[in-house]
Coordinates of C-alpha atoms in Angstrom, one line a residue:
Chain A
M1 CA 0.2 0.3 0.4
S2 CA 1.4 3.6 -0.7
T3 CA 0.8 4.5 2.7
T4 CA 3.5 2.7 3.9
K5 CA 6.6 4.5 2.7
S6 CA 4.7 7.8 4.9
V7 CA 5.1 5.3 7.7
D8 CA 9.1 4.6 7.1
G9 CA 9.8 8.3 7.2
R10 CA 8.5 8.6 11.0
S11 CA 8.5 5.6 12.3
A12 CA 10.9 7.1 14.5
E13 CA 8.1 9.7 15.5
T14 CA 5.7 6.6 15.4
S15 CA 7.7 5.0 17.8
A16 CA 8.1 7.6 20.4
L17 CA 4.5 7.7 20.5
I18 CA 4.3 4.3 21.7
T19 CA 6.3 5.3 24.3
V20 CA 4.2 8.0 25.4
G21 CA 1.0 5.9 25.9
R22 CA -2.2 5.6 26.1
G23 CA -3.6 9.3 26.9
A24 CA -1.1 11.6 24.7
R25 CA -1.8 9.3 21.7
R26 CA -5.3 9.1 21.9
A27 CA -5.4 13.1 21.6
R28 CA -3.3 13.6 18.7
R29 CA -4.1 10.1 16.7
P30 CA -7.7 12.1 15.4
R31 CA -6.1 14.4 13.5
R32 CA -3.1 12.4 11.9
S33 CA -4.4 10.0 11.2
S34 CA -7.0 10.6 8.9
T35 CA -5.2 12.7 6.6
R36 CA -2.6 9.7 6.6
F37 CA -4.2 6.6 6.0
V38 CA -7.7 6.6 3.3
L39 CA -6.3 5.2 0.7
A40 CA -6.5 1.3 2.7
P41 CA -9.6 1.3 5.3
L42 CA -11.2 2.7 2.2
V43 CA -10.2 -0.5 -0.1
F44 CA -11.1 -2.3 3.3
I45 CA -14.1 -0.9 3.2
A46 CA -15.1 -0.7 -0.8
V47 CA -16.8 -4.3 -1.4
A48 CA -19.2 -4.0 1.9
V49 CA -20.2 0.1 0.3
V50 CA -21.0 -2.0 -3.1
L51 CA -22.7 -4.8 -1.6
F52 CA -24.6 -2.2 0.8
A53 CA -26.3 -0.3 -1.5
L54 CA -26.7 -2.5 -3.8
F55 CA -28.7 -4.7 -1.8
F56 CA -30.0 -1.4 0.8
L57 CA -30.2 1.7 -0.5
W58 CA -31.3 0.9 -3.9
P59 CA -34.2 -1.5 -3.4
G60 CA -34.7 0.9 -0.1
A61 CA -35.0 3.8 -3.2
L62 CA -36.7 1.7 -6.0
G63 CA -39.6 0.3 -2.4
L64 CA -40.4 4.0 -1.4
W65 CA -40.7 4.5 -5.3
Y66 CA -43.1 1.5 -6.4
S67 CA -45.6 2.2 -3.5
F68 CA -46.1 5.4 -5.3
T69 CA -46.8 3.4 -8.8
D70 CA -48.6 0.4 -9.8
Y71 CA -46.3 -1.1 -10.7
S72 CA -46.6 -4.9 -11.5
G73 CA -43.8 -5.7 -11.9
V74 CA -43.6 -5.5 -15.6
G75 CA -43.2 -3.0 -18.2
T76 CA -43.1 1.0 -16.4
P77 CA -44.3 1.5 -13.1
E78 CA -47.0 4.6 -13.4
F79 CA -46.6 7.1 -10.7
I80 CA -50.1 7.3 -9.0
G81 CA -49.7 8.8 -5.8
A82 CA -50.1 8.1 -2.3
E83 CA -53.2 5.6 -3.9
N84 CA -51.7 2.5 -2.1
Y85 CA -51.0 4.1 0.8
I86 CA -54.5 5.4 0.2
D87 CA -56.5 1.8 -0.5
L88 CA -54.5 0.8 2.6
A89 CA -55.9 2.4 4.8
Q90 CA -59.3 1.8 3.7
D91 CA -58.4 -2.3 3.8
P92 CA -59.6 -4.7 6.1
V93 CA -57.6 -7.6 5.5
F94 CA -54.0 -5.3 6.3
Y95 CA -55.3 -3.9 9.9
T96 CA -56.3 -7.8 10.5
V97 CA -52.6 -9.0 9.3
L98 CA -51.2 -6.5 11.8
G99 CA -52.3 -6.2 14.1
R100 CA -51.9 -10.3 14.0
T101 CA -48.5 -9.3 14.1
L102 CA -48.6 -6.8 16.7
L103 CA -49.9 -9.3 18.8
Y104 CA -48.6 -11.8 18.8
T105 CA -44.6 -9.8 18.9
L106 CA -47.1 -7.8 22.5
L107 CA -46.7 -12.0 23.2
S108 CA -43.7 -14.0 21.7
V109 CA -41.1 -11.0 23.2
P110 CA -41.9 -11.6 27.2
L111 CA -42.3 -15.1 26.2
H112 CA -39.0 -15.2 24.2
Y113 CA -37.4 -12.9 27.0
V114 CA -38.6 -15.6 30.2
A115 CA -37.4 -17.4 28.1
A116 CA -34.2 -17.2 27.5
L117 CA -33.5 -16.2 31.0
G118 CA -34.6 -17.9 32.4
I119 CA -32.9 -21.1 30.8
A120 CA -29.5 -19.7 30.6
M121 CA -29.9 -18.7 34.7
L122 CA -30.5 -23.1 35.3
L123 CA -28.1 -23.7 32.8
T124 CA -25.7 -21.2 34.7
S125 CA -26.6 -22.2 38.9
T126 CA -24.2 -24.1 40.5
F127 CA -27.0 -26.7 42.2
A128 CA -28.8 -28.1 39.1
K129 CA -27.4 -31.3 37.8
G130 CA -26.3 -32.7 34.3
K131 CA -25.8 -28.7 33.1
S132 CA -24.2 -30.1 29.9
V133 CA -26.7 -32.9 28.3
A134 CA -29.2 -29.8 29.7
R135 CA -27.5 -27.9 26.5
I136 CA -27.1 -29.3 24.4
I137 CA -31.1 -30.7 24.5
F138 CA -31.8 -26.4 24.9
F139 CA -29.4 -25.9 22.5
L140 CA -30.9 -27.5 19.5
P141 CA -33.8 -26.6 18.2
W142 CA -31.3 -23.3 17.2
L143 CA -29.8 -26.4 14.7
I144 CA -33.7 -27.2 13.1
S145 CA -34.5 -25.6 9.9
P146 CA -38.0 -22.9 10.7
I147 CA -39.6 -25.6 7.5
V148 CA -38.2 -28.7 9.9
A149 CA -39.7 -26.6 12.9
G150 CA -43.5 -25.9 11.3
V151 CA -43.2 -30.2 10.7
I152 CA -42.6 -30.7 13.4
W153 CA -45.2 -28.5 15.4
K154 CA -47.4 -29.5 12.9
W155 CA -47.4 -33.6 13.8
L156 CA -47.0 -33.8 17.2
F157 CA -51.0 -31.3 17.2
G158 CA -52.3 -32.3 14.1
E159 CA -56.0 -31.9 15.5
N160 CA -57.7 -35.2 14.5
F161 CA -53.5 -37.7 14.8
G162 CA -51.3 -35.8 16.7
L163 CA -50.0 -36.2 19.9
V164 CA -50.6 -33.7 21.9
N165 CA -53.9 -34.2 21.4
Y166 CA -54.2 -37.8 21.6
L167 CA -53.2 -37.3 25.5
I168 CA -56.1 -34.9 25.6
E169 CA -57.7 -37.4 24.7
M170 CA -56.8 -40.2 26.3
L171 CA -56.3 -38.0 30.0
G172 CA -61.1 -37.3 28.9
G173 CA -60.9 -34.4 28.0
N174 CA -61.8 -33.0 24.2
G175 CA -59.3 -32.3 21.9
L176 CA -58.7 -28.7 20.6
Q177 CA -58.9 -27.3 17.7
W178 CA -55.0 -26.6 16.5
E179 CA -56.0 -26.2 13.6
T180 CA -59.6 -24.1 12.9
N181 CA -59.3 -22.6 15.6
P182 CA -57.1 -19.0 15.0
N183 CA -56.8 -17.6 18.7
L184 CA -55.0 -21.5 19.3
A185 CA -53.4 -22.1 15.6
L186 CA -51.6 -18.7 17.0
V187 CA -51.4 -19.8 20.5
L188 CA -49.6 -22.6 18.6
I189 CA -47.5 -20.0 16.7
L190 CA -46.5 -18.9 19.9
I191 CA -45.6 -22.2 20.9
V192 CA -43.3 -23.4 18.5
S193 CA -41.5 -19.7 18.2
T194 CA -40.3 -20.0 21.6
W195 CA -38.8 -22.7 21.6
G196 CA -36.9 -23.0 18.1
G197 CA -36.3 -19.1 19.3
T198 CA -34.3 -20.0 22.9
A199 CA -30.9 -21.2 21.8
F200 CA -29.6 -18.0 21.1
N201 CA -30.9 -15.5 22.5
M202 CA -29.6 -17.8 26.0
L203 CA -26.1 -18.4 25.1
L204 CA -26.3 -14.4 25.3
F205 CA -27.3 -14.3 28.0
I206 CA -25.3 -17.4 29.6
A207 CA -22.6 -15.4 28.2
A208 CA -23.3 -12.3 29.8
I209 CA -24.2 -14.3 33.5
R210 CA -20.7 -15.8 32.7
N211 CA -19.4 -12.6 32.6
I212 CA -20.5 -10.8 36.5
P213 CA -18.2 -11.0 38.8
Q214 CA -19.1 -13.3 41.9
S215 CA -17.5 -11.5 44.5
Y216 CA -20.9 -9.0 43.8
L217 CA -22.7 -12.7 44.6
E218 CA -20.9 -13.3 47.3
A219 CA -20.8 -10.0 49.1
A220 CA -24.4 -9.7 48.1
Q221 CA -25.2 -12.8 49.9
L222 CA -23.2 -11.8 53.0
D223 CA -25.5 -8.8 53.6
G224 CA -27.8 -11.4 53.8
A225 CA -29.2 -11.2 49.9
N226 CA -32.0 -14.3 49.1
G227 CA -31.9 -15.9 45.4
W228 CA -33.4 -13.6 44.5
Q229 CA -32.0 -10.1 45.3
R230 CA -29.0 -11.3 44.7
F231 CA -31.3 -11.7 41.4
Y232 CA -33.4 -9.0 41.5
R233 CA -31.1 -6.2 42.1
I234 CA -27.1 -7.1 41.0
V235 CA -28.0 -9.8 38.2
L236 CA -30.5 -8.4 36.0
P237 CA -29.0 -5.0 36.3
L238 CA -26.6 -6.1 34.8
L239 CA -27.3 -8.2 32.0
R240 CA -28.8 -4.7 31.3
P241 CA -27.2 -4.4 28.1
T242 CA -27.6 -8.1 26.6
S243 CA -31.4 -8.1 27.5
F244 CA -31.7 -4.5 26.0
M245 CA -30.9 -6.3 22.4
V246 CA -32.3 -10.0 23.5
I247 CA -35.4 -7.6 23.1
L248 CA -35.2 -5.2 20.0
L249 CA -34.0 -8.6 18.0
T250 CA -37.1 -10.5 19.3
T251 CA -39.4 -7.5 19.0
I252 CA -37.6 -6.8 15.0
G253 CA -37.9 -10.3 14.8
A254 CA -41.5 -11.0 15.9
M255 CA -42.2 -8.4 13.3
K256 CA -41.1 -10.4 10.2
E257 CA -42.0 -13.8 11.4
F258 CA -42.8 -15.9 8.2
A259 CA -41.0 -19.0 7.2
M260 CA -42.1 -21.1 9.8
V261 CA -46.0 -19.3 10.3
Q262 CA -46.1 -20.4 6.9
A263 CA -44.7 -24.0 7.4
L264 CA -46.5 -24.9 10.3
N265 CA -50.3 -23.2 9.5
G266 CA -49.2 -21.1 6.2
G267 CA -50.7 -18.4 8.1
G268 CA -54.3 -20.6 8.7
P269 CA -57.0 -20.9 9.1
G270 CA -57.6 -19.1 6.2
T271 CA -55.6 -15.9 6.5
S272 CA -56.8 -15.7 10.7
N273 CA -53.0 -16.2 11.5
M274 CA -51.6 -14.0 8.0
F275 CA -48.3 -12.6 9.5
I276 CA -47.4 -9.0 7.7
V277 CA -44.6 -10.3 5.6
Q278 CA -47.0 -13.0 4.0
Y279 CA -49.3 -10.2 3.0
I280 CA -46.2 -8.8 1.7
Y281 CA -45.3 -11.5 -0.8
R282 CA -48.4 -12.3 -1.0
T283 CA -49.4 -9.3 -2.8
G284 CA -45.7 -8.7 -3.8
F285 CA -45.3 -11.8 -5.6
E286 CA -48.4 -14.5 -6.6
R287 CA -50.9 -10.7 -7.2
A288 CA -48.2 -9.1 -8.5
D289 CA -49.1 -5.9 -6.7
V290 CA -45.9 -4.8 -6.7
G291 CA -46.9 -1.0 -6.6
Y292 CA -49.3 -2.4 -3.8
A293 CA -47.1 -4.7 -1.6
S294 CA -43.6 -1.7 -1.5
A295 CA -46.4 -0.3 0.0
A296 CA -47.2 -2.2 2.8
S297 CA -43.5 -2.9 2.9
M298 CA -43.0 0.7 3.3
V299 CA -45.3 1.0 6.2
L300 CA -44.0 -2.2 8.2
M301 CA -39.7 0.2 8.4
V302 CA -41.7 2.9 9.4
I303 CA -43.0 0.5 11.4
L304 CA -39.2 -1.5 12.9
I305 CA -38.3 1.7 12.7
I306 CA -40.6 3.3 15.3
I307 CA -40.1 0.2 17.6
A308 CA -36.2 0.8 18.0
I309 CA -36.7 3.9 18.0
I310 CA -38.6 3.2 20.9
Q311 CA -36.3 1.3 22.4
L312 CA -33.0 3.4 22.0
R313 CA -34.3 6.1 24.2
F314 CA -36.2 3.4 26.8
D315 CA -31.6 2.3 26.1
K316 CA -30.8 5.8 27.4
R317 CA -33.4 7.2 29.8
N318 CA -31.8 3.1 32.1
D319 CA -28.9 4.3 31.2
L320 CA -29.1 8.0 33.5
A321 CA -30.5 6.5 35.9
Chain B
M1 CA -25.1 -0.5 40.3
T2 CA -27.8 -1.0 42.3
T3 CA -26.7 -1.2 45.9
L4 CA -28.1 -3.7 48.3
R5 CA -30.6 -3.5 51.5
P6 CA -30.2 -3.8 54.4
G7 CA -32.5 -5.8 56.7
T8 CA -33.0 -8.5 54.7
R9 CA -29.6 -10.7 57.3
A10 CA -32.1 -13.7 58.4
R11 CA -33.4 -14.8 55.9
T12 CA -31.3 -17.7 54.1
A13 CA -30.7 -18.0 50.8
S14 CA -32.4 -20.2 48.8
T15 CA -31.6 -21.0 44.4
G16 CA -29.6 -18.8 43.8
A17 CA -27.5 -17.5 40.4
G18 CA -23.3 -19.7 41.5
A19 CA -22.8 -17.9 44.5
G20 CA -21.0 -19.7 47.2
T21 CA -23.1 -22.0 49.5
R22 CA -23.1 -20.4 53.0
T23 CA -25.8 -22.8 54.3
R24 CA -26.0 -26.4 55.5
T25 CA -29.1 -27.5 53.4
S26 CA -27.3 -30.8 51.9
R27 CA -26.0 -29.6 48.7
P28 CA -28.2 -32.8 47.1
L29 CA -31.3 -31.4 48.8
R30 CA -30.3 -27.6 47.6
A31 CA -29.6 -28.7 44.0
L32 CA -33.1 -31.1 43.5
P33 CA -35.4 -27.9 43.2
S34 CA -33.5 -26.2 40.1
S35 CA -32.5 -29.8 38.4
L36 CA -36.0 -31.1 38.9
V37 CA -36.9 -27.2 36.7
L38 CA -34.7 -27.5 34.7
W39 CA -35.1 -31.2 33.9
L40 CA -38.3 -30.9 33.2
L41 CA -37.9 -27.8 30.5
A42 CA -35.5 -29.5 28.6
L43 CA -38.0 -32.5 28.0
G44 CA -40.8 -29.8 27.3
F45 CA -37.9 -29.0 24.2
L46 CA -36.8 -32.7 23.6
I47 CA -40.1 -34.3 23.0
P48 CA -40.9 -32.7 20.3
V49 CA -37.9 -33.9 18.2
A50 CA -38.1 -37.7 19.9
W51 CA -41.8 -37.9 18.9
F52 CA -40.7 -36.4 15.0
L53 CA -37.5 -38.6 14.9
L54 CA -38.6 -42.6 16.3
S55 CA -42.3 -41.4 14.1
S56 CA -40.1 -40.5 11.2
F57 CA -38.9 -44.3 11.5
K58 CA -42.1 -45.4 12.4
P59 CA -44.9 -47.4 8.7
G60 CA -47.1 -45.9 7.4
S61 CA -49.7 -47.4 8.9
E62 CA -48.4 -47.4 12.4
L63 CA -48.2 -43.5 12.6
F64 CA -51.9 -43.8 12.3
S65 CA -52.9 -46.5 14.3
L66 CA -54.4 -45.9 17.4
P67 CA -52.9 -46.3 20.5
L68 CA -50.1 -43.9 19.2
T69 CA -46.6 -45.5 20.4
L70 CA -43.6 -43.7 21.6
F71 CA -41.3 -46.0 19.7
P72 CA -42.2 -48.1 16.2
E73 CA -42.9 -51.7 16.9
N74 CA -41.3 -53.2 13.6
W75 CA -38.7 -49.8 12.6
T76 CA -38.4 -49.4 9.3
V77 CA -36.1 -46.4 7.1
S78 CA -39.1 -47.8 4.3
G79 CA -40.0 -43.1 4.0
Y80 CA -35.6 -42.8 4.7
T81 CA -35.4 -44.7 1.5
T82 CA -38.7 -43.1 -0.7
A83 CA -38.0 -39.4 0.5
W84 CA -34.9 -40.5 -1.1
N85 CA -36.1 -41.8 -4.6
R86 CA -39.0 -39.5 -5.3
F87 CA -36.5 -36.0 -4.4
N88 CA -33.8 -34.8 -5.7
F89 CA -32.0 -35.0 -2.3
A90 CA -28.6 -35.1 -3.1
Q91 CA -29.0 -31.8 -6.5
Y92 CA -30.9 -29.6 -2.8
F93 CA -28.2 -31.2 -0.9
L94 CA -25.7 -29.4 -3.9
N95 CA -27.7 -27.1 -4.2
T96 CA -27.7 -25.6 -0.4
S97 CA -23.9 -26.7 -0.1
I98 CA -22.8 -24.1 -2.4
V99 CA -25.0 -21.5 -1.2
A100 CA -23.2 -21.9 2.9
V101 CA -20.3 -22.5 1.8
V102 CA -19.8 -19.4 -0.7
T103 CA -21.0 -17.3 1.1
T104 CA -19.8 -17.6 4.5
V105 CA -16.6 -17.8 3.3
L106 CA -17.5 -14.7 1.2
T107 CA -19.7 -13.4 4.1
V108 CA -16.6 -14.0 6.8
L109 CA -14.0 -12.0 4.3
V110 CA -15.8 -8.9 3.5
S111 CA -16.8 -8.7 7.8
A112 CA -12.6 -9.3 8.6
M113 CA -12.0 -6.4 6.1
T114 CA -15.2 -4.0 6.7
G115 CA -14.7 -4.6 10.7
Y116 CA -10.8 -4.1 10.5
A117 CA -11.1 -0.2 9.3
L118 CA -13.9 -0.1 11.3
A119 CA -12.1 -0.5 14.6
K120 CA -8.5 1.0 13.3
Y121 CA -8.6 3.9 10.7
Q122 CA -10.1 7.0 11.8
A123 CA -11.9 8.9 9.7
W124 CA -15.8 10.8 8.9
W125 CA -17.5 8.8 6.6
L126 CA -16.1 5.5 8.3
K127 CA -18.5 7.1 10.5
V128 CA -21.5 7.3 9.2
F129 CA -20.4 3.9 7.1
F130 CA -20.7 1.6 10.8
I131 CA -24.4 3.7 11.3
C132 CA -25.5 2.5 7.6
I133 CA -24.4 -0.8 8.2
L134 CA -26.1 -0.5 12.1
A135 CA -29.3 0.3 10.2
T136 CA -29.6 -2.1 7.5
T137 CA -30.6 -4.6 11.1
M138 CA -33.8 -2.5 10.9
L139 CA -33.9 -3.1 7.2
P140 CA -34.1 -6.7 6.4
T141 CA -34.4 -8.7 3.0
E142 CA -38.1 -9.3 4.1
V143 CA -38.9 -6.2 4.8
I144 CA -38.3 -4.8 1.1
M145 CA -38.8 -8.3 -0.6
P146 CA -40.5 -6.1 -3.3
S147 CA -38.0 -4.1 -5.2
S148 CA -34.7 -5.9 -3.7
F149 CA -36.5 -9.1 -5.5
A150 CA -36.6 -6.2 -8.5
V151 CA -32.6 -5.1 -8.2
V152 CA -31.5 -8.9 -8.1
R153 CA -34.0 -9.7 -11.3
D154 CA -32.1 -6.5 -13.8
L155 CA -28.8 -7.8 -12.1
G156 CA -29.2 -10.7 -13.7
L157 CA -29.0 -13.1 -10.5
Y158 CA -32.8 -14.0 -10.5
N159 CA -33.0 -18.1 -10.4
T160 CA -28.9 -18.4 -9.9
L161 CA -27.4 -19.3 -7.4
A162 CA -25.4 -16.2 -7.7
G163 CA -28.2 -14.6 -6.6
I164 CA -28.9 -16.0 -2.9
I165 CA -25.7 -16.1 -2.4
V166 CA -24.2 -12.4 -3.3
P167 CA -26.8 -10.2 -1.5
S168 CA -26.6 -12.7 2.0
I169 CA -22.5 -12.0 1.4
I170 CA -22.3 -8.6 4.2
T171 CA -24.4 -9.2 7.4
A172 CA -23.8 -6.6 10.4
T173 CA -23.2 -9.4 12.4
G174 CA -20.3 -10.3 10.9
I175 CA -19.0 -6.7 11.1
F176 CA -19.7 -5.4 14.8
M177 CA -17.9 -8.8 15.8
F178 CA -14.9 -8.5 13.7
R179 CA -14.6 -4.4 15.1
Q180 CA -15.8 -5.0 17.8
Y181 CA -12.8 -7.4 18.2
F182 CA -10.1 -5.7 17.1
K183 CA -10.8 -2.6 19.2
T184 CA -9.4 -5.0 21.9
I185 CA -6.6 -5.6 20.2
P186 CA -3.5 -3.4 21.5
D187 CA -3.5 -0.5 18.0
E188 CA 1.0 -0.6 19.1
L189 CA 1.0 -4.4 17.0
L190 CA -0.5 -2.4 14.2
E191 CA 2.3 0.3 14.7
A192 CA 5.3 -2.4 15.2
A193 CA 3.9 -4.0 11.5
R194 CA 4.1 -0.5 10.0
I195 CA 7.2 1.0 11.4
D196 CA 9.0 -3.7 9.7
G197 CA 7.9 -1.1 6.9
V198 CA 4.5 -3.7 6.5
S199 CA 1.8 -2.7 4.6
E200 CA -1.8 -2.3 5.5
F201 CA -2.9 -5.1 3.9
G202 CA -0.1 -8.0 4.9
A203 CA -0.8 -6.3 9.1
F204 CA -4.3 -7.2 7.7
W205 CA -4.2 -10.6 6.2
R206 CA -0.5 -12.1 8.0
I207 CA -1.5 -10.5 12.0
M208 CA -4.8 -9.3 11.6
L209 CA -6.5 -11.4 10.4
P210 CA -4.8 -15.3 11.9
L211 CA -5.1 -12.8 15.8
A212 CA -9.2 -12.9 14.4
K213 CA -9.1 -16.7 13.8
P214 CA -11.8 -17.4 16.5
I215 CA -13.8 -15.3 15.3
A216 CA -13.5 -16.5 12.3
V217 CA -15.2 -19.4 13.1
V218 CA -17.8 -18.7 15.4
L219 CA -19.6 -15.9 12.8
A220 CA -18.6 -18.6 10.4
I221 CA -20.4 -21.2 12.2
F222 CA -23.4 -18.4 12.4
S223 CA -23.4 -17.7 8.7
F224 CA -23.9 -21.8 7.0
Q225 CA -26.8 -21.7 9.9
W226 CA -28.6 -18.6 8.8
R227 CA -28.1 -19.8 4.5
W228 CA -28.4 -23.6 5.7
N229 CA -31.9 -22.0 6.8
D230 CA -32.8 -19.6 4.4
Y231 CA -36.2 -20.1 2.8
I232 CA -37.6 -16.8 2.4
W233 CA -34.8 -15.5 -0.2
P234 CA -34.4 -18.1 -2.1
L235 CA -38.2 -19.4 -2.6
I236 CA -38.6 -16.2 -3.9
V237 CA -34.9 -15.5 -6.1
L238 CA -34.8 -19.0 -8.1
R239 CA -37.8 -20.2 -9.7
D240 CA -36.0 -23.5 -10.6
P241 CA -36.6 -26.6 -9.3
D242 CA -33.5 -28.2 -10.2
R243 CA -31.2 -24.5 -7.9
Y244 CA -34.0 -25.3 -5.0
T245 CA -32.0 -24.9 -1.6
L246 CA -33.6 -27.9 1.1
Q247 CA -35.8 -25.3 2.6
V248 CA -37.4 -23.7 -0.4
A249 CA -37.6 -28.3 -1.6
L250 CA -39.1 -29.6 1.4
R251 CA -41.6 -26.4 1.7
S252 CA -43.2 -27.8 -1.6
I253 CA -43.5 -31.0 -0.1
V254 CA -45.6 -29.7 3.1
G255 CA -47.7 -28.0 0.5
A256 CA -48.9 -30.6 -0.8
D257 CA -52.5 -31.0 -0.8
N258 CA -51.7 -34.7 0.6
V259 CA -49.4 -34.8 2.5
D260 CA -47.8 -37.9 2.7
W261 CA -46.0 -38.1 6.4
S262 CA -44.4 -40.7 6.4
V263 CA -42.4 -39.2 3.2
L264 CA -42.2 -35.8 5.2
L265 CA -40.4 -36.3 7.5
S266 CA -37.8 -38.5 6.4
A267 CA -37.0 -36.1 4.3
S268 CA -37.1 -33.1 6.9
V269 CA -35.0 -35.9 9.2
I270 CA -32.2 -35.8 6.4
S271 CA -32.3 -32.6 5.7
L272 CA -31.3 -31.6 9.3
V273 CA -28.2 -34.5 9.2
P274 CA -25.7 -31.5 7.3
M275 CA -26.6 -29.2 10.6
L276 CA -25.9 -31.8 13.0
I277 CA -22.5 -32.9 11.9
L278 CA -21.9 -29.5 11.8
F279 CA -23.0 -28.6 15.9
A280 CA -21.2 -32.0 16.4
I281 CA -18.2 -31.5 15.1
F282 CA -18.5 -27.4 16.6
Q283 CA -20.2 -27.9 19.5
R284 CA -17.7 -26.2 21.8
Q285 CA -17.2 -23.0 19.5
I286 CA -21.0 -23.0 19.3
L287 CA -21.8 -23.3 22.8
N288 CA -18.4 -21.2 24.6
A289 CA -19.0 -18.8 21.4
D290 CA -19.0 -14.7 23.3
V291 CA -22.0 -13.7 20.2
N292 CA -22.7 -10.8 22.9
S293 CA -20.9 -8.5 20.6
G294 CA -22.9 -9.2 17.2
L295 CA -26.2 -8.9 16.4
K296 CA -28.4 -11.9 15.1
D297 CA -29.1 -11.9 10.8

C-alpha cells in the first residue's frame, strides 16, 4: 500500500508515540491518522460499501418509488401518487394482518425473554445437575430450520392425528382445535417460535451471566440477600445491555416472522393468522401487485424504525437513572 | 450498580445464580428444585424432536394407528428410501452446500476487512458507514422484498444461486463482531508492523486476520446455519426446481395437497443431518460463543 512509505518516514516519531502511551496518543491521533490513511480503509470497506449500496440503498429507494406507482413486476411503473397508501388505509385485511403481527410480537417477546433468561439462569446455577446435557438439548432447536420446525410441531399438534390431542383425549378431555381455531393456532405459533428462538438468546444470556463478577454475588450473600434479591438487584441490572439487545432483536424478528408460520399452518386457518411479511409476499409475488406490496413494506419499515427508536430511547433513559 | 438494602440478613439463601453456599442444607437437597425445573424444561424441548425422529422410523401404517406408541413397533427406513428416491436430494444438498459454503467464506472475509477498517482507522466517512451498517439491521430483506427482488432481477441474478449468495454476504452481525474484536487488539501491534515496513494490507492479512481466528470460526458457523436454513429469499429468487435449496424443496413437499407424512418426516430428518454434523464437530465453539458483541441476522 502506498501509505507504508509515509509510515517509514515517520518511524522515529511513531515509536516515540508508542512509548508516550495511550492518553497522549489518543489526543493527537484523530488529526494525524485521518490524513495518513485514506486508501487502505477505503479498500478494506470497498466490497461492503458496494454491497450495501446494491442490496440496501437501491432496494430501499426503489421500494419507496414503487410504493407510489402501480408497478406489477413487468412493464413500466406509472406514478399514481399516494393511492396505494390510501387503499392500504382502507384495506380491512391489512389491518387484520397488522393487528395479528403486533399481537404476536407483544406476546412472543416477553415469552422469548423469560424463557431464554430462565433457562440461562438454570444452566449457570451451581445447583442444577446435568447441565451440559441439558444445554445441548436446549440448543437443539437452533439446528432445526423454521420449515422443519413447522413440520415437527404440525405433526405433534395435528387435530386428528397429533400426539398432543391424543394425550388430551386419553386423559378424558376433548382434543383442542389447533388447526381450525385461529387463537389456538396463534398459541401454537407462539410455542413453536419460543422453542425455536430460545437457543440463540440463551447463549447471549449465558455469556453475559458468566461475565458477572462472582464477588458481587458473594458480597450480597454475606449481606444476607436471598436468591431472588441477588437476581433482581444484581444480576438483572448487570444484564441490561444483553436484555436490551435480546428484546430489540426478538421484536424485529417477531415482526418479520414468515418461514415457520408458512410451514406450520400457512397463516391459517384461512388468512386469520397471516402476518405482515406473508401479506407482502402474497400481494407482491402471487398477486403481482408490487406497488401495493411496496407500500405495505414501507409501513412495516416505518414501524420497525419507530420500535427501534423507542427502545433506544428507553435504553438511554435507563442508563441515566 | 444497584446497592443492596440491608435488613434481610435473617433470611437464608434459597436458590441462586452460582454464588457460594453458606447454608447448612446439604447440596443434593438444594440441587433438587433447580435440577427438577431444568430437566422438566429440557424434556419439554426434547419431546417434539424425539417424537418426530421416532415417528420417522415408523412404517406408514403405524403412523396413525391407535393407540399411539412412542417407539415404532417395526423399525423401518422405508420412509427414508422413498423420500430419497422421490426427491432429488443430491441436487438440493449440492445447491444448498454451494450457497452456504460460498456465502460463509465471503461473509467472513468481507466482515473481517470491514470490521478491521472500522476498528483501526479513523475518518468521518468510516463512522457514517458504520451507522449505515447498523441501519441494515432495521432493514432486513423481508421488509423490502419486492424491490430487492427487482434489483436482483435487474442485475441478471434471478434464478441463479449467485442471486442468493451475493445479497447475503454483508451482515451487520459479522462486521460488528469483527469490529469489536479488532478494537481489543492493541494498536501498538499495528504500529510495530508499520515500522517494520509491512503494508497495510499485509498487516491485516498476516497479523490481524490470524489473530481473529476464533471470531472467524464463530461467524462461519452462524453464517452457515443462517444460509442452510434460509427460506424466504431462495423461495423468491429461484424458479427452477433443479436449483431449489433444501428448505424451498422441503416446503414444496409440506405444501402438497395430500401430505405423505411418512415421506415428509423422513425428508425433514435428512435435511437436518448436515447441521447435526456441523454441531457435533463445533459444539464447543458454538456453545461457548460470546456472540454478545454481535447481532442476530
